[in-house]
Amino acid sequence: MNLPFFYIDFLDAQMTAYTLSEETSKHIIQVLRMKIGDCIQLTDGKGNLVTAEIIDDHKKKCVVKKVDFTFLPFQNKKAAIAISLVKNSSRFEWFLEKATEIGVQSIYPLICSRTEKQHFRKERMQTIIISAMLQSKQVWMPVLAEVISFQDFINTNTSEIKYIAHCEEDGEKNTIEKNNNDYTSVMLIGPEGDFTKEEIESAKAKDFKPVSLGINRLRTETAGIVAVTLFNNWY
Amino acid sequence: MNLPFFYIDFLDAQMTAYTLSEETSKHIIQVLRMKIGDCIQLTDGKGNLVTAEIIDDHKKKCVVKKVDFTFLPFQNKKAAIAISLVKNSSRFEWFLEKATEIGVQSIYPLICSRTEKQHFRKERMQTIIISAMLQSKQVWMPVLAEVISFQDFINTNTSEIKYIAHCEEDGEKNTIEKNNNDYTSVMLIGPEGDFTKEEIESAKAKDFKPVSLGINRLRTETAGIVAVTLFNNWY
């Protein structure tokens, strides 16, 4: 995959040509100065990869013709992170970038009792995920869920293996179990100031196991990345 | 440790009072509006922790009296990361912040064949490490080495377990071995564009084992954080 690589929101094995978005067209024609006959690759972030040739180098509505269409199976772990929003958006953006690069299946932005931030610019966050996916040359992108309250999340999540990473003293904590990607996993990551005792108890009642992410007290976004890394390497 | 927590470059069990730096004094007296009789904590990032009481609330030369002196043993893993500088300094700074938070013993900034950045503002980088240490309430900070060339590093490093994380096809790659922190470990992380084949061969000749950090191609700073996380959790 050394051709210039772009995102497109819809790909279909039956289509033979695509008109690219204004932004992508500009990038290809004005920034990269590509011409009719040059090739690019496109993904929809859902495993589809198209190699295509430029047939109209319009700088706002570039048209490409399909040369090859491939579907690549999902290779990352079946792991999700449900993580509190944080006050400083750039820290959350950083989490999204790095989590995408390392590999995660879905991300649920949470509002917990102690979450200070309520506002979430989903469109901007989606853009960050797309560029991290392209940058790391993947054809699958994490599914970014709508913001959800802690209670609604734990009441509705159906993952097979569930963890909660919190900093309260809580007896012997678990470590992430190895599994051969046969099961879906999720980990809850709390806000600055941690989950409340009540939240921890309700999560435990819903079969979320307390887990330790190491001896140091981590910021929310750092804990998120540590969790993604461990999910990716402990299977 | 809920008292305001600061860095001081020198602490000694014999000393009974300390005059704080202008910056720390300003923060304590002007920003936090602390008064004579209020208590703070100080660390030198070498395991020493002093609890002290303000006896002169001068806004540039605050003086504190020792109330308690404790030495806390090093608890993180005996692991080092030798990592190429990257073009965008803020990405390297981010690596330093997160690596400190998660826990690492030493960091060696490397110049490899394909490293584009040569300039390294050590003082600024040191400041980032200090604030990450304070923020995560640690009393040990990673030792930040001077910039060193790849060849000099592999010729002189004496860690007992040595890894190189590279992206070339190289047969079956190793994973990080578990050990009970009895041995010192180091991992080499390459520049954007990876190590050259020659660098990989010379590292292997010096007993650095090729290791995989997962299936995705990671940016330098992301690979560094994944390595720190794995060292901390695979022992």
XYZ file of C-alpha atoms in Angstrom:
470
model
C 0.000 0.000 0.000
C 2.345 2.745 -1.091
C -0.167 4.674 -3.175
C -1.677 7.822 -1.634
C -4.423 6.573 0.658
C -7.782 8.292 1.326
C -11.058 7.857 3.136
C -14.406 7.713 1.389
C -17.651 7.256 3.256
C -19.136 4.709 0.888
C -17.556 1.893 -1.125
C -19.359 -0.882 -2.907
C -18.044 -3.843 -4.878
C -20.558 -3.141 -7.665
C -19.570 0.467 -8.359
C -17.037 1.118 -11.089
C -16.359 4.824 -10.505
C -16.437 7.277 -7.579
C -16.622 11.052 -7.387
C -14.454 12.165 -4.479
C -15.357 14.792 -1.875
C -14.218 18.370 -2.379
C -11.602 18.068 0.355
C -10.112 14.835 -0.967
C -10.207 16.152 -4.568
C -8.318 19.296 -3.529
C -5.714 17.268 -1.714
C -5.145 14.915 -4.641
C -5.176 17.472 -7.446
C -3.861 20.655 -5.818
C -1.588 19.439 -3.039
C -0.246 16.207 -4.515
C -0.643 17.489 -8.107
C -1.809 14.117 -9.351
C -3.008 13.749 -12.942
C -5.365 11.615 -15.044
C -3.950 8.076 -15.088
C -2.384 8.281 -11.597
C -3.557 5.764 -8.997
C -4.776 6.130 -5.416
C -6.292 3.860 -2.778
C -9.541 4.375 -0.923
C -11.022 2.775 2.184
C -14.342 3.194 3.953
C -12.873 2.105 7.301
C -15.034 -1.021 7.143
C -12.476 -3.358 5.623
C -12.962 -2.359 1.988
C -9.955 -1.263 -0.046
C -10.233 0.079 -3.572
C -7.371 0.852 -5.909
C -8.523 3.453 -8.422
C -7.236 5.483 -11.345
C -7.966 9.186 -11.797
C -10.154 9.685 -14.874
C -11.179 13.311 -14.258
C -8.722 15.553 -12.396
C -11.323 18.175 -11.436
C -9.988 19.978 -8.374
C -13.315 19.868 -6.544
C -14.947 16.764 -7.993
C -12.157 14.390 -8.921
C -13.458 11.163 -10.500
C -11.700 7.819 -10.174
C -12.294 4.461 -11.855
C -12.047 1.227 -9.866
C -9.030 -0.943 -10.760
C -9.246 -3.355 -7.850
C -11.617 -4.031 -4.948
C -10.570 -6.056 -1.893
C -12.245 -6.801 1.417
C -9.784 -7.312 4.281
C -11.014 -9.102 7.400
C -10.894 -7.346 10.770
C -7.552 -8.184 12.409
C -7.519 -6.120 15.591
C -8.796 -7.438 18.890
C -12.507 -7.453 19.656
C -11.973 -4.943 22.433
C -13.839 -1.773 23.327
C -12.940 1.134 25.600
C -15.623 3.120 27.420
C -13.855 6.244 28.610
C -14.926 9.391 30.417
C -14.702 12.680 28.554
C -11.973 14.982 29.938
C -11.906 18.750 30.421
C -9.084 19.322 27.950
C -10.366 18.169 24.528
C -6.902 17.914 23.039
C -6.122 15.160 25.535
C -9.203 13.255 24.429
C -8.272 13.785 20.782
C -4.842 12.445 21.523
C -6.426 9.348 23.051
C -8.518 8.802 19.906
C -5.484 9.175 17.638
C -3.303 6.762 19.579
C -6.062 4.229 20.301
C -6.824 4.063 16.557
C -3.161 3.613 15.709
C -2.636 0.813 18.244
C -5.994 -0.787 17.399
C -9.373 -0.898 19.129
C -12.777 -1.983 17.877
C -15.031 0.609 19.481
C -14.884 3.667 21.688
C -17.722 4.831 23.951
C -17.371 8.376 25.341
C -18.816 8.291 28.864
C -20.383 10.843 31.172
C -19.719 9.731 34.751
C -20.644 11.440 38.055
C -17.329 13.290 38.141
C -17.020 14.002 34.412
C -16.726 17.793 34.081
C -16.937 18.004 30.309
C -20.317 17.389 28.726
C -19.794 18.717 25.243
C -18.421 16.399 22.576
C -17.743 17.444 18.995
C -18.324 14.113 17.359
C -17.609 15.247 13.822
C -14.191 16.613 14.770
C -13.394 13.458 16.747
C -14.384 11.331 13.751
C -11.949 13.265 11.558
C -9.126 12.496 13.983
C -9.924 8.797 13.902
C -9.990 8.803 10.097
C -6.584 10.432 9.793
C -5.050 8.112 12.375
C -6.458 5.144 10.460
C -5.026 6.390 7.159
C -1.711 7.307 8.737
C -1.290 3.807 10.170
C -2.463 2.263 6.890
C -5.462 0.413 8.273
C -8.745 -0.307 6.497
C -10.799 -0.705 9.646
C -11.564 2.218 11.888
C -12.842 2.118 15.451
C -16.561 2.724 15.790
C -17.047 5.938 17.755
C -20.302 5.742 19.715
C -22.487 8.636 20.810
C -21.833 10.006 24.282
C -23.588 7.822 26.859
C -24.083 8.058 30.620
C -22.157 5.633 32.810
C -25.358 4.011 34.059
C -26.864 3.553 30.614
C -23.606 2.058 29.399
C -23.235 -0.543 32.132
C -26.924 -1.429 31.891
C -26.815 -2.041 28.153
C -23.313 -3.257 27.273
C -23.194 -6.898 26.222
C -19.449 -7.600 26.030
C -18.482 -11.069 27.216
C -15.518 -9.945 29.345
C -15.925 -6.688 31.271
C -13.407 -4.702 33.291
C -13.397 -1.503 35.288
C -10.085 0.295 35.920
C -10.383 2.375 39.075
C -8.009 3.677 41.734
C -9.916 2.866 44.938
C -8.433 0.246 47.232
C -10.405 -2.845 46.312
C -8.655 -5.980 47.567
C -6.692 -7.961 45.023
C -7.373 -6.593 41.549
C -7.517 -8.700 38.409
C -5.240 -8.468 35.431
C -6.549 -8.647 31.881
C -7.099 -12.268 30.915
C -5.479 -13.682 27.842
C -7.943 -14.954 25.280
C -7.670 -15.912 21.643
C -9.978 -13.157 20.483
C -12.880 -15.580 20.921
C -14.587 -13.173 23.319
C -15.457 -9.512 23.153
C -13.963 -7.360 25.920
C -14.607 -3.903 27.258
C -12.882 -1.715 29.824
C -14.324 1.273 31.700
C -11.907 4.183 32.239
C -12.966 6.871 34.706
C -12.802 10.672 34.790
C -10.242 12.921 36.480
C -11.024 12.208 40.133
C -11.981 8.583 39.403
C -15.316 6.784 39.457
C -17.430 7.247 42.596
C -17.744 4.331 45.023
C -21.372 3.956 43.924
C -20.344 3.691 40.271
C -17.755 1.040 41.114
C -20.330 -0.952 43.051
C -22.938 -0.773 40.299
C -20.362 -1.833 37.697
C -19.325 -4.788 39.851
C -22.969 -5.773 40.209
C -23.088 -5.877 36.393
C -20.041 -8.221 36.271
C -17.355 -5.650 35.521
C -14.156 -6.919 37.202
C -11.849 -4.376 38.860
C -8.489 -4.351 37.110
C -5.168 -2.654 37.786
C -3.290 -0.799 35.055
C 0.003 -0.632 36.967
C 1.328 1.047 40.093
C 1.137 4.671 39.016
C -1.918 6.875 39.018
C -2.640 7.609 35.368
C -4.536 10.415 33.693
C -7.749 9.338 31.974
C -6.327 9.451 28.458
C -3.150 7.627 29.499
C -5.158 4.883 31.210
C -7.148 4.535 27.977
C -3.995 3.982 25.923
C -2.548 1.545 28.447
C -5.810 -0.434 28.297
C -5.775 -0.502 24.471
C -2.140 -1.649 24.484
C -2.806 -4.415 26.989
C -5.857 -5.666 25.085
C -3.743 -5.807 21.942
C -0.876 -7.664 23.462
C -2.383 -9.952 26.090
C -4.498 -12.090 23.834
C 0.186 12.787 49.498
C -2.493 15.414 49.200
C -0.330 18.436 50.007
C 0.802 20.616 47.100
C 3.772 18.797 45.603
C 6.881 20.409 44.066
C 10.238 19.594 42.578
C 13.522 20.760 44.067
C 16.874 19.880 42.537
C 18.580 19.014 45.803
C 17.310 17.323 48.971
C 19.403 16.011 51.791
C 18.420 14.227 55.001
C 20.719 16.517 57.017
C 19.239 19.828 55.890
C 16.542 21.395 58.059
C 15.401 24.238 55.783
C 15.249 24.978 52.051
C 14.942 28.170 50.048
C 12.759 27.454 47.040
C 13.396 28.578 43.468
C 11.779 31.775 42.211
C 9.336 29.847 40.052
C 8.229 27.492 42.832
C 8.004 30.368 45.320
C 5.774 32.337 42.947
C 3.521 29.360 42.430
C 3.165 28.652 46.148
C 2.767 32.235 47.368
C 1.111 34.024 44.458
C -0.888 31.336 42.685
C -1.840 29.067 45.583
C -1.772 31.962 48.111
C -0.196 29.791 50.782
C 0.909 31.385 54.071
C 3.447 30.855 56.848
C 2.534 27.633 58.659
C 1.059 25.919 55.547
C 2.657 22.639 54.452
C 3.936 21.398 51.101
C 5.841 18.357 49.855
C 9.060 18.327 47.864
C 10.846 15.656 45.859
C 14.145 15.589 44.007
C 12.942 12.831 41.661
C 15.486 10.487 43.239
C 13.225 8.855 45.798
C 13.427 11.560 48.465
C 10.230 13.087 49.796
C 10.215 15.988 52.238
C 7.184 17.411 54.005
C 7.901 21.009 54.902
C 6.248 24.022 56.513
C 6.466 27.546 55.110
C 8.470 29.766 57.492
C 9.031 32.728 55.151
C 6.358 33.446 52.528
C 8.619 35.593 50.322
C 7.154 35.504 46.822
C 10.533 34.962 45.149
C 12.510 33.180 47.874
C 10.035 31.198 49.922
C 11.693 29.350 52.822
C 10.399 26.061 54.216
C 11.366 24.032 57.282
C 11.627 20.259 57.118
C 8.902 18.417 59.039
C 9.536 14.940 57.660
C 12.082 13.268 55.374
C 11.415 9.898 53.720
C 13.279 7.878 51.126
C 11.010 5.729 48.949
C 12.585 2.831 47.056
C 12.345 2.689 43.261
C 9.196 0.743 42.334
C 8.997 0.984 38.572
C 10.555 -1.562 36.274
C 14.250 -1.442 35.490
C 13.502 -0.683 31.877
C 14.958 1.865 29.492
C 13.761 3.167 26.143
C 16.222 4.349 23.498
C 14.101 6.254 21.008
C 14.803 8.244 17.874
C 14.086 11.962 17.916
C 11.130 12.913 15.699
C 10.555 15.925 13.458
C 7.629 17.259 15.434
C 8.921 18.074 18.935
C 5.477 18.119 20.479
C 5.159 14.433 19.639
C 8.425 13.719 21.418
C 7.295 15.808 24.394
C 4.110 13.833 24.504
C 6.140 10.633 24.606
C 8.178 11.966 27.551
C 5.053 12.973 29.459
C 3.277 9.664 29.000
C 6.365 7.483 29.506
C 7.009 9.259 32.832
C 3.418 8.798 33.919
C 3.345 5.076 33.065
C 6.844 4.552 34.473
C 10.270 4.066 32.888
C 13.748 4.174 34.388
C 15.703 5.953 31.665
C 15.226 7.508 28.258
C 17.955 7.794 25.634
C 17.178 10.135 22.709
C 18.749 8.555 19.621
C 20.042 9.847 16.325
C 19.665 7.070 13.752
C 20.471 7.068 10.018
C 16.947 8.180 9.138
C 16.403 10.574 12.059
C 15.611 13.969 10.538
C 15.640 16.013 13.720
C 19.015 16.685 15.291
C 18.205 19.457 17.708
C 17.085 18.567 21.217
C 16.123 21.116 23.876
C 17.094 19.089 26.886
C 16.099 21.688 29.454
C 12.567 21.940 28.087
C 12.282 18.163 27.895
C 13.443 17.901 31.509
C 10.693 20.327 32.577
C 8.085 18.111 30.922
C 9.375 15.053 32.753
C 9.293 16.906 36.075
C 5.711 18.020 35.670
C 4.580 14.560 34.582
C 6.306 13.087 37.654
C 4.592 15.575 39.977
C 1.247 15.183 38.272
C 1.347 11.398 38.720
C 2.605 11.795 42.303
C 5.856 9.938 41.867
C 9.154 10.595 43.656
C 11.360 8.998 41.029
C 11.783 10.557 37.638
C 13.186 8.917 34.510
C 16.801 9.763 33.820
C 16.930 11.659 30.530
C 20.239 10.972 28.810
C 22.074 13.239 26.382
C 21.352 12.647 22.706
C 23.465 9.740 21.446
C 24.049 8.197 18.024
C 22.546 4.783 17.337
C 25.983 3.191 16.912
C 27.404 4.661 20.110
C 24.337 3.532 21.994
C 24.397 -0.092 20.879
C 28.158 -0.251 21.397
C 28.012 0.992 24.973
C 24.673 -0.073 26.440
C 25.008 -2.757 29.107
C 21.370 -3.756 29.766
C 20.908 -7.452 30.427
C 17.898 -7.900 28.126
C 17.938 -5.949 24.862
C 15.259 -5.537 22.208
C 14.897 -3.738 18.920
C 11.394 -2.930 17.622
C 11.521 -2.640 13.847
C 9.081 -3.102 10.982
C 11.181 -5.104 8.510
C 10.128 -8.678 7.830
C 12.457 -10.667 10.043
C 11.142 -14.182 10.524
C 9.388 -14.941 13.779
C 9.783 -11.994 16.116
C 10.124 -12.273 19.886
C 7.715 -10.921 22.450
C 8.925 -9.181 25.590
C 9.915 -11.787 28.168
C 8.381 -11.734 31.584
C 10.907 -11.266 34.351
C 10.620 -10.353 38.002
C 12.507 -7.124 37.605
C 15.732 -9.037 38.298
C 17.187 -7.899 34.993
C 17.571 -4.539 33.333
C 15.904 -4.211 29.930
C 16.133 -1.773 27.061
C 14.232 -1.338 23.824
C 15.317 0.514 20.690
C 12.562 2.463 18.890
C 13.357 3.730 15.400
C 12.691 6.945 13.494
C 9.911 7.723 11.026
C 10.911 5.470 8.122
C 12.289 2.794 10.487
C 15.840 1.640 11.200
C 17.986 0.813 8.166
C 18.762 -2.843 7.428
C 22.367 -2.160 8.466
C 21.257 -0.759 11.819
C 19.061 -3.788 12.449
C 21.954 -6.121 11.612
C 24.415 -4.295 13.870
C 21.920 -4.291 16.743
C 21.341 -8.022 16.306
C 25.098 -8.575 16.356
C 25.108 -6.807 19.739
C 22.380 -9.159 21.074
C 19.351 -6.925 20.587
C 16.425 -9.261 19.853
C 13.858 -8.176 17.237
C 10.467 -7.748 18.871
C 6.975 -7.034 17.580
C 4.767 -4.355 19.125
C 1.548 -5.588 17.486
C 0.131 -5.826 14.003
C -0.186 -2.125 13.177
C 2.559 0.176 11.996
C 3.027 2.689 14.815
C 4.486 6.170 14.858
C 7.755 6.488 16.764
C 6.217 8.098 19.840
C 3.342 5.597 19.917
C 5.759 2.662 19.679
C 7.663 4.187 22.609
C 4.541 4.291 24.781
C 3.512 0.771 23.794
C 7.011 -0.436 24.776
C 6.855 1.342 28.155
C 3.392 -0.143 28.812
C 4.499 -3.646 27.924
C 7.625 -3.417 30.092
C 5.459 -2.305 32.992
C 2.879 -5.014 32.637
C 4.721 -8.061 31.373
C 7.009 -8.549 34.310
